[in-house]
Short mmCIF file of C-alpha atoms in Angstrom, two decimals:
data_model
loop_
_atom_site.label_atom_id
_atom_site.label_comp_id
_atom_site.label_asym_id
_atom_site.label_seq_id
_atom_site.Cartn_x
_atom_site.Cartn_y
_atom_site.Cartn_z
CA MET U 14 55.62 11.01 -16.95
CA LEU U 15 55.10 14.31 -15.23
CA ASN U 16 54.78 17.45 -17.31
CA ARG U 17 53.67 21.06 -17.04
CA ARG U 18 50.00 20.25 -17.49
CA ASN U 19 49.73 17.09 -15.45
CA PHE U 20 51.00 15.77 -12.15
CA LEU U 21 50.49 12.01 -12.10
CA THR U 22 50.52 10.68 -8.57
CA ALA U 23 53.63 8.73 -7.69
CA ALA U 24 51.74 6.04 -5.78
CA VAL U 25 49.49 5.00 -8.65
CA GLY U 26 49.75 1.71 -10.48
CA VAL U 27 50.83 -0.95 -7.99
CA VAL U 28 49.46 -4.28 -9.15
CA ALA U 29 48.10 -6.85 -6.72
CA ALA U 30 47.13 -10.34 -7.79
CA ALA U 31 45.63 -13.28 -5.92
CA GLY U 32 47.35 -16.58 -6.56
CA LEU U 33 50.48 -14.81 -7.87
CA THR U 34 53.53 -13.46 -6.11
CA ALA U 35 51.61 -10.33 -5.29
CA CYS U 36 53.17 -7.01 -6.02
CA ALA U 37 50.82 -7.77 -4.74
CA LYS U 38 21.68 14.99 -3.49
CA GLU U 39 23.89 18.08 -4.01
CA ASP U 40 25.59 18.81 -0.75
CA ASP U 41 27.20 22.24 -0.58
CA SER U 42 28.90 22.87 2.74
CA SER U 43 31.80 24.84 4.15
CA THR U 44 34.49 23.50 6.49
CA GLY U 45 37.79 24.86 7.63
CA THR U 46 40.05 25.81 10.52
CA ASP U 47 42.10 28.87 11.33
CA SER U 48 45.17 29.27 9.17
CA ALA U 49 48.38 28.05 10.75
CA GLY U 50 49.83 31.48 10.11
CA GLY U 51 47.51 32.99 12.71
CA GLY U 52 46.68 36.29 11.04
CA SER U 53 46.88 35.52 7.33
CA LYS U 54 43.76 35.32 5.21
CA LYS U 55 42.51 31.77 4.79
CA ILE U 56 42.31 30.37 1.27
CA THR U 57 38.79 29.54 0.19
CA LEU U 58 38.66 26.51 -2.09
CA GLY U 59 35.58 25.49 -4.03
CA PHE U 60 35.66 21.76 -4.77
CA SER U 61 33.11 19.91 -6.90
CA GLN U 62 33.22 16.12 -6.59
CA VAL U 63 31.83 13.71 -9.19
CA GLY U 64 29.63 11.93 -6.68
CA SER U 65 29.81 9.07 -4.20
CA GLU U 66 29.40 6.17 -6.60
CA SER U 67 32.18 3.96 -5.25
CA GLY U 68 34.46 3.19 -2.34
CA TRP U 69 37.30 4.89 -4.22
CA ARG U 70 35.30 8.09 -4.60
CA SER U 71 34.37 8.15 -0.92
CA ALA U 72 38.04 7.76 0.05
CA ASN U 73 38.98 10.52 -2.38
CA THR U 74 36.39 12.88 -0.88
CA ASP U 75 37.61 12.11 2.64
CA SER U 76 41.20 12.81 1.55
CA VAL U 77 40.30 16.19 0.06
CA LYS U 78 38.25 17.24 3.09
CA SER U 79 40.83 16.19 5.67
CA ALA U 80 43.71 17.74 3.69
CA ALA U 81 41.83 21.04 3.36
CA GLU U 82 41.15 21.08 7.09
CA GLU U 83 44.78 20.29 7.91
CA ALA U 84 45.94 23.07 5.57
CA GLY U 85 43.60 25.53 7.26
CA TYR U 86 41.58 26.25 4.11
CA THR U 87 37.89 27.09 3.97
CA LEU U 88 36.40 24.33 1.80
CA LYS U 89 33.15 24.74 -0.08
CA PHE U 90 32.22 21.22 -1.16
CA SER U 91 29.61 20.04 -3.64
CA ASP U 92 28.57 16.51 -4.68
CA ALA U 93 27.50 16.50 -8.36
CA GLN U 94 25.73 13.13 -8.08
CA GLN U 95 27.41 12.13 -11.36
CA LYS U 96 25.58 14.87 -13.30
CA GLN U 97 27.56 17.38 -15.33
CA GLU U 98 24.84 20.02 -15.03
CA ASN U 99 25.14 19.88 -11.23
CA GLN U 100 28.88 20.33 -11.45
CA ILE U 101 28.64 23.29 -13.81
CA SER U 102 26.10 24.88 -11.48
CA ALA U 103 28.43 24.37 -8.51
CA ILE U 104 31.38 25.93 -10.35
CA ARG U 105 29.26 28.95 -11.28
CA SER U 106 28.24 29.25 -7.64
CA TYR U 107 31.91 29.27 -6.61
CA ILE U 108 32.59 32.00 -9.17
CA ALA U 109 29.72 34.07 -7.77
CA GLN U 110 31.07 33.57 -4.24
CA LYS U 111 34.51 34.75 -5.41
CA VAL U 112 36.43 31.80 -3.98
CA ASP U 113 40.22 31.92 -4.30
CA VAL U 114 40.65 28.64 -6.21
CA ILE U 115 38.30 26.14 -7.84
CA ALA U 116 39.08 22.43 -8.11
CA PHE U 117 36.87 19.73 -9.56
CA SER U 118 36.91 16.14 -10.72
CA PRO U 119 35.03 16.25 -14.04
CA VAL U 120 32.06 13.94 -14.52
CA VAL U 121 32.85 13.64 -18.24
CA VAL U 122 35.62 14.83 -20.56
CA THR U 123 33.81 17.33 -22.79
CA GLY U 124 31.51 20.33 -22.35
CA TRP U 125 33.53 22.52 -19.97
CA ASP U 126 34.78 25.41 -22.12
CA ALA U 127 31.99 27.86 -21.30
CA VAL U 128 32.18 27.59 -17.51
CA LEU U 129 35.99 27.48 -17.52
CA LYS U 130 36.02 30.71 -19.55
CA GLU U 131 33.76 32.25 -16.91
CA ALA U 132 36.23 31.28 -14.20
CA LYS U 133 39.13 32.69 -16.20
CA THR U 134 37.29 35.97 -16.75
CA ALA U 135 36.71 36.15 -12.99
CA LYS U 136 40.46 35.50 -12.52
CA ILE U 137 39.85 32.39 -10.43
CA PRO U 138 42.37 29.61 -11.18
CA VAL U 139 40.96 26.14 -11.82
CA ILE U 140 42.71 22.86 -10.95
CA LEU U 141 41.51 19.51 -12.27
CA THR U 142 41.65 16.55 -9.90
CA ASP U 143 41.59 12.84 -10.73
CA ARG U 144 40.14 13.29 -14.23
CA SER U 145 41.09 15.24 -17.34
CA VAL U 146 39.02 17.31 -19.77
CA GLU U 147 39.17 18.11 -23.47
CA THR U 148 39.17 21.83 -24.09
CA SER U 149 39.89 24.19 -26.97
CA ASP U 150 42.19 26.23 -24.73
CA GLU U 151 44.43 24.52 -22.15
CA SER U 152 45.06 27.86 -20.44
CA LEU U 153 41.53 27.60 -19.03
CA TYR U 154 42.86 25.38 -16.25
CA VAL U 155 46.16 25.37 -14.40
CA THR U 156 47.03 21.69 -14.13
CA LEU U 157 45.74 18.20 -13.40
CA VAL U 158 46.50 16.28 -10.20
CA GLY U 159 45.54 12.73 -11.05
CA SER U 160 46.38 9.28 -12.32
CA ASP U 161 47.57 7.83 -15.62
CA PHE U 162 44.42 5.88 -16.51
CA THR U 163 45.81 4.68 -19.85
CA ASP U 164 48.74 3.08 -18.08
CA GLU U 165 46.33 1.48 -15.61
CA GLY U 166 44.59 -0.14 -18.59
CA ARG U 167 47.92 -1.40 -19.91
CA ARG U 168 48.78 -2.83 -16.51
CA ALA U 169 45.43 -4.55 -16.31
CA ALA U 170 46.19 -6.31 -19.59
CA LYS U 171 49.69 -7.28 -18.49
CA ILE U 172 48.50 -8.68 -15.16
CA LEU U 173 45.78 -10.62 -16.99
CA GLU U 174 48.57 -12.40 -18.84
CA LYS U 175 49.91 -13.62 -15.47
CA VAL U 176 46.44 -14.50 -14.21
CA LEU U 177 45.79 -16.65 -17.28
CA GLU U 178 49.17 -18.34 -16.93
CA THR U 179 48.60 -19.08 -13.23
CA ALA U 180 45.12 -20.44 -13.95
CA GLY U 181 46.54 -22.69 -16.68
CA HIS U 182 44.06 -21.26 -19.18
CA LYS U 183 44.21 -22.69 -22.68
CA GLY U 184 42.36 -21.52 -25.77
CA LYS U 185 40.46 -18.37 -26.66
CA VAL U 186 40.21 -15.59 -24.10
CA LYS U 187 36.69 -14.17 -24.29
CA ILE U 188 36.56 -10.94 -22.35
CA ALA U 189 33.58 -9.07 -20.94
CA GLN U 190 34.40 -5.43 -20.18
CA LEU U 191 32.53 -3.38 -17.59
CA GLU U 192 33.21 0.22 -18.56
CA GLY U 193 33.08 3.25 -16.30
CA THR U 194 30.70 6.16 -16.83
CA THR U 195 30.32 6.94 -20.53
CA GLY U 196 32.44 9.93 -21.49
CA ALA U 197 34.49 9.90 -18.27
CA ALA U 198 38.28 10.02 -18.60
CA PRO U 199 39.00 6.82 -16.62
CA ALA U 200 36.47 4.87 -18.71
CA ILE U 201 37.93 6.10 -21.98
CA GLU U 202 41.57 5.71 -21.00
CA ARG U 203 41.38 2.41 -19.10
CA ALA U 204 39.68 0.87 -22.13
CA LYS U 205 42.27 2.44 -24.45
CA GLY U 206 45.29 1.17 -22.50
CA PHE U 207 43.91 -2.35 -22.19
CA LYS U 208 43.10 -2.56 -25.91
CA GLU U 209 46.51 -1.18 -26.80
CA ILE U 210 48.23 -4.18 -25.19
CA MET U 211 45.58 -6.61 -26.40
CA ASP U 212 45.92 -5.51 -30.03
CA ALA U 213 49.72 -5.43 -29.92
CA GLU U 214 50.33 -8.73 -28.14
CA HIS U 215 47.16 -10.83 -28.18
CA LYS U 216 45.41 -10.06 -31.43
CA ASP U 217 44.85 -13.73 -32.21
CA ASP U 218 43.86 -15.13 -28.81
CA TRP U 219 42.07 -12.33 -26.90
CA GLU U 220 38.72 -10.84 -27.82
CA ILE U 221 36.43 -8.38 -26.05
CA VAL U 222 33.13 -10.04 -26.90
CA VAL U 223 30.89 -7.65 -24.96
CA SER U 224 31.43 -4.24 -23.39
CA GLN U 225 29.05 -1.85 -21.65
CA THR U 226 29.04 0.82 -18.97
CA GLY U 227 28.20 -0.07 -15.38
CA ASP U 228 28.57 3.57 -14.26
CA PHE U 229 31.29 2.67 -11.75
CA THR U 230 28.63 1.32 -9.34
CA ARG U 231 28.06 -2.11 -7.77
CA ALA U 232 24.42 -2.09 -8.81
CA GLY U 233 25.43 -1.27 -12.37
CA GLY U 234 28.08 -3.97 -12.41
CA LYS U 235 25.62 -6.59 -11.17
CA GLN U 236 22.90 -5.64 -13.64
CA VAL U 237 25.15 -5.41 -16.67
CA MET U 238 27.06 -8.60 -15.85
CA ALA U 239 23.79 -10.50 -15.54
CA ALA U 240 22.90 -9.31 -19.05
CA PHE U 241 26.38 -10.25 -20.30
CA LEU U 242 25.94 -13.81 -19.04
CA GLN U 243 22.58 -14.09 -20.78
CA SER U 244 23.92 -12.92 -24.15
CA ASN U 245 27.46 -14.36 -23.87
CA PRO U 246 27.46 -17.31 -21.43
CA ASP U 247 30.89 -18.43 -22.65
CA VAL U 248 32.86 -15.37 -21.43
CA ASN U 249 35.79 -16.52 -19.32
CA VAL U 250 37.37 -13.19 -18.32
CA LEU U 251 35.94 -10.02 -16.83
CA TYR U 252 37.83 -6.72 -16.99
CA ALA U 253 36.07 -4.16 -14.79
CA HIS U 254 37.14 -0.52 -14.78
CA ASN U 255 36.76 -0.37 -11.00
CA ASP U 256 36.43 -2.69 -8.01
CA ASP U 257 32.84 -1.77 -7.23
CA MET U 258 31.56 -2.90 -10.63
CA GLY U 259 33.63 -6.05 -10.26
CA ILE U 260 32.09 -6.77 -6.85
CA GLY U 261 28.61 -6.26 -8.29
CA ALA U 262 29.51 -8.58 -11.18
CA ILE U 263 30.58 -11.27 -8.70
CA GLN U 264 27.03 -11.36 -7.38
CA ALA U 265 25.65 -11.88 -10.90
CA ILE U 266 28.24 -14.57 -11.66
CA GLU U 267 27.37 -16.50 -8.52
CA ALA U 268 23.65 -16.12 -9.21
CA ALA U 269 24.29 -17.73 -12.60
CA GLY U 270 25.84 -20.76 -10.91
CA LYS U 271 29.44 -19.92 -11.87
CA LYS U 272 32.51 -19.42 -9.69
CA PRO U 273 34.09 -15.94 -9.88
CA GLY U 274 37.86 -16.16 -10.02
CA LYS U 275 37.72 -19.67 -11.50
CA ASP U 276 35.03 -20.06 -14.16
CA ILE U 277 35.41 -16.37 -14.95
CA LEU U 278 38.77 -14.78 -14.18
CA ILE U 279 38.42 -11.20 -12.93
CA VAL U 280 40.75 -8.20 -13.17
CA THR U 281 39.67 -4.83 -11.75
CA VAL U 282 41.12 -1.38 -11.07
CA ASP U 283 41.24 0.71 -7.85
CA GLY U 284 42.24 -1.22 -4.75
CA VAL U 285 39.47 -0.44 -2.27
CA LYS U 286 39.10 -2.53 0.89
CA ASP U 287 36.18 -4.62 -0.38
CA GLY U 288 38.10 -5.35 -3.56
CA PHE U 289 41.00 -6.80 -1.59
CA VAL U 290 38.58 -8.79 0.56
CA ALA U 291 37.13 -10.33 -2.62
CA MET U 292 40.64 -11.00 -3.86
CA SER U 293 41.60 -12.71 -0.58
CA GLU U 294 38.57 -14.96 -1.10
CA GLY U 295 39.76 -15.84 -4.60
CA LYS U 296 36.82 -14.14 -6.29
CA ILE U 297 38.92 -11.36 -7.88
CA ASN U 298 42.18 -12.53 -9.41
CA ALA U 299 44.02 -9.21 -9.70
CA ILE U 300 43.65 -5.52 -8.94
CA VAL U 301 45.53 -2.61 -10.46
CA GLU U 302 45.81 0.02 -7.73
CA CYS U 303 44.68 3.60 -8.27
CA ASN U 304 45.43 5.72 -5.20
CA PRO U 305 42.51 7.97 -4.13
CA LEU U 306 44.50 9.97 -1.58
CA LEU U 307 45.02 13.06 -3.74
CA GLY U 308 44.07 15.60 -1.07
CA PRO U 309 47.52 16.56 0.26
CA GLN U 310 48.97 17.02 -3.24
CA LEU U 311 45.93 19.04 -4.30
CA MET U 312 46.34 21.38 -1.32
CA GLU U 313 50.01 21.92 -2.17
CA VAL U 314 49.04 22.92 -5.70
CA VAL U 315 46.26 25.18 -4.40
CA GLN U 316 48.78 26.97 -2.15
CA THR U 317 51.28 27.30 -5.00
CA VAL U 318 48.67 28.71 -7.38
CA HIS U 319 47.22 31.08 -4.76
CA ASP U 320 50.68 32.43 -3.95
CA GLY U 321 51.45 33.03 -7.62
CA GLY U 322 54.15 30.39 -7.68
CA SER U 323 55.24 28.24 -10.60
CA VAL U 324 53.30 24.99 -10.87
CA GLU U 325 55.89 23.79 -13.37
CA ARG U 326 58.64 24.27 -10.78
CA TRP U 327 56.54 22.50 -8.15
CA ILE U 328 55.99 19.55 -10.48
CA LYS U 329 59.72 19.33 -11.26
CA THR U 330 60.47 19.29 -7.54
CA LYS U 331 57.97 16.49 -6.96
CA GLU U 332 59.33 14.53 -9.90
CA SER U 333 62.87 14.90 -8.56
CA ASP U 334 61.77 13.76 -5.09
CA PHE U 335 60.01 10.73 -6.57
CA LEU U 336 62.96 9.70 -8.74
CA GLN U 337 65.35 10.04 -5.81
CA ALA U 338 63.04 7.92 -3.66
CA GLN U 339 62.92 5.29 -6.39
CA ALA U 340 66.70 5.25 -6.61
CA LYS U 341 66.92 4.69 -2.86
CA GLU U 342 64.18 2.04 -3.03
CA ALA U 343 62.17 4.16 -0.62
CA LEU U 344 58.95 3.30 -2.45
CA PRO U 345 58.85 -0.51 -2.20
CA THR U 346 56.18 -2.56 -3.90
CA ARG U 347 53.31 -3.01 -1.49
CA LYS U 348 52.25 -6.58 -0.78
CA TYR U 349 48.75 -7.77 -0.04
#
């Protein structure tokens, strides 16, 4: 649900499943165009991205860049290469440059209080994108534009139920879990949501027998899955926190002489192109969609914050629009 602190994107969470009735280096650069207003001062936005570890992340970066250009903002962009110290350095650089607004997608959940206090002292508002943080003072940031990762985990568990039923699986479900980056919000929350359903509804027949981070990368997914198959050759389900790790795992599964999607049923999260290709080939059984196109919503929040408007009012307006669209069935389930 939407609230004052968080705007959860309306398009997140569509489930797609194969074989079912598918519902279904630090780079710091500046880009921008003249403001549509002609003579008004352009907003300067400092944006620090996690990295470029996956297809989802690349799409998210493209969305932010194109939305900033369309809005006429000057964008100062930095790629943290999945290192928190790089991101903190970038944020401090934005503070020194006196940008109008700072936005960032946090590498990990903790360790942000000091730099956020510096931004607050400089009177530069901070917006979180995609991922949340844990802080001693929530006034250190304005809001979060992102996804409900816990619910994505729940949906992954629920779609696994359908995958198992369709596959005619009988007996113990032995699950290997490929986690996202240790300490990152999606890794924590996707694991939490999945386990919540598993413990409540499948305590006796489902078990996560092995779980380890693959850092949201294909290379990590391949390496860790190969190790999983050595230590636990009887796993029959893989739950990967993103498509890229799942695609990497497919390579390890095939190298071990097993058939992905049959010998080992696979559920992933994201919905990138290569993930759907693997699903069309029967190698991934189901994908829980997480929409990366946050750029336009982020730019709306940036404008609202810069103009001194009420983010709470903006969120309520968006929630009302979404609920009205649902009532009119204007947001149909996408089929793949």
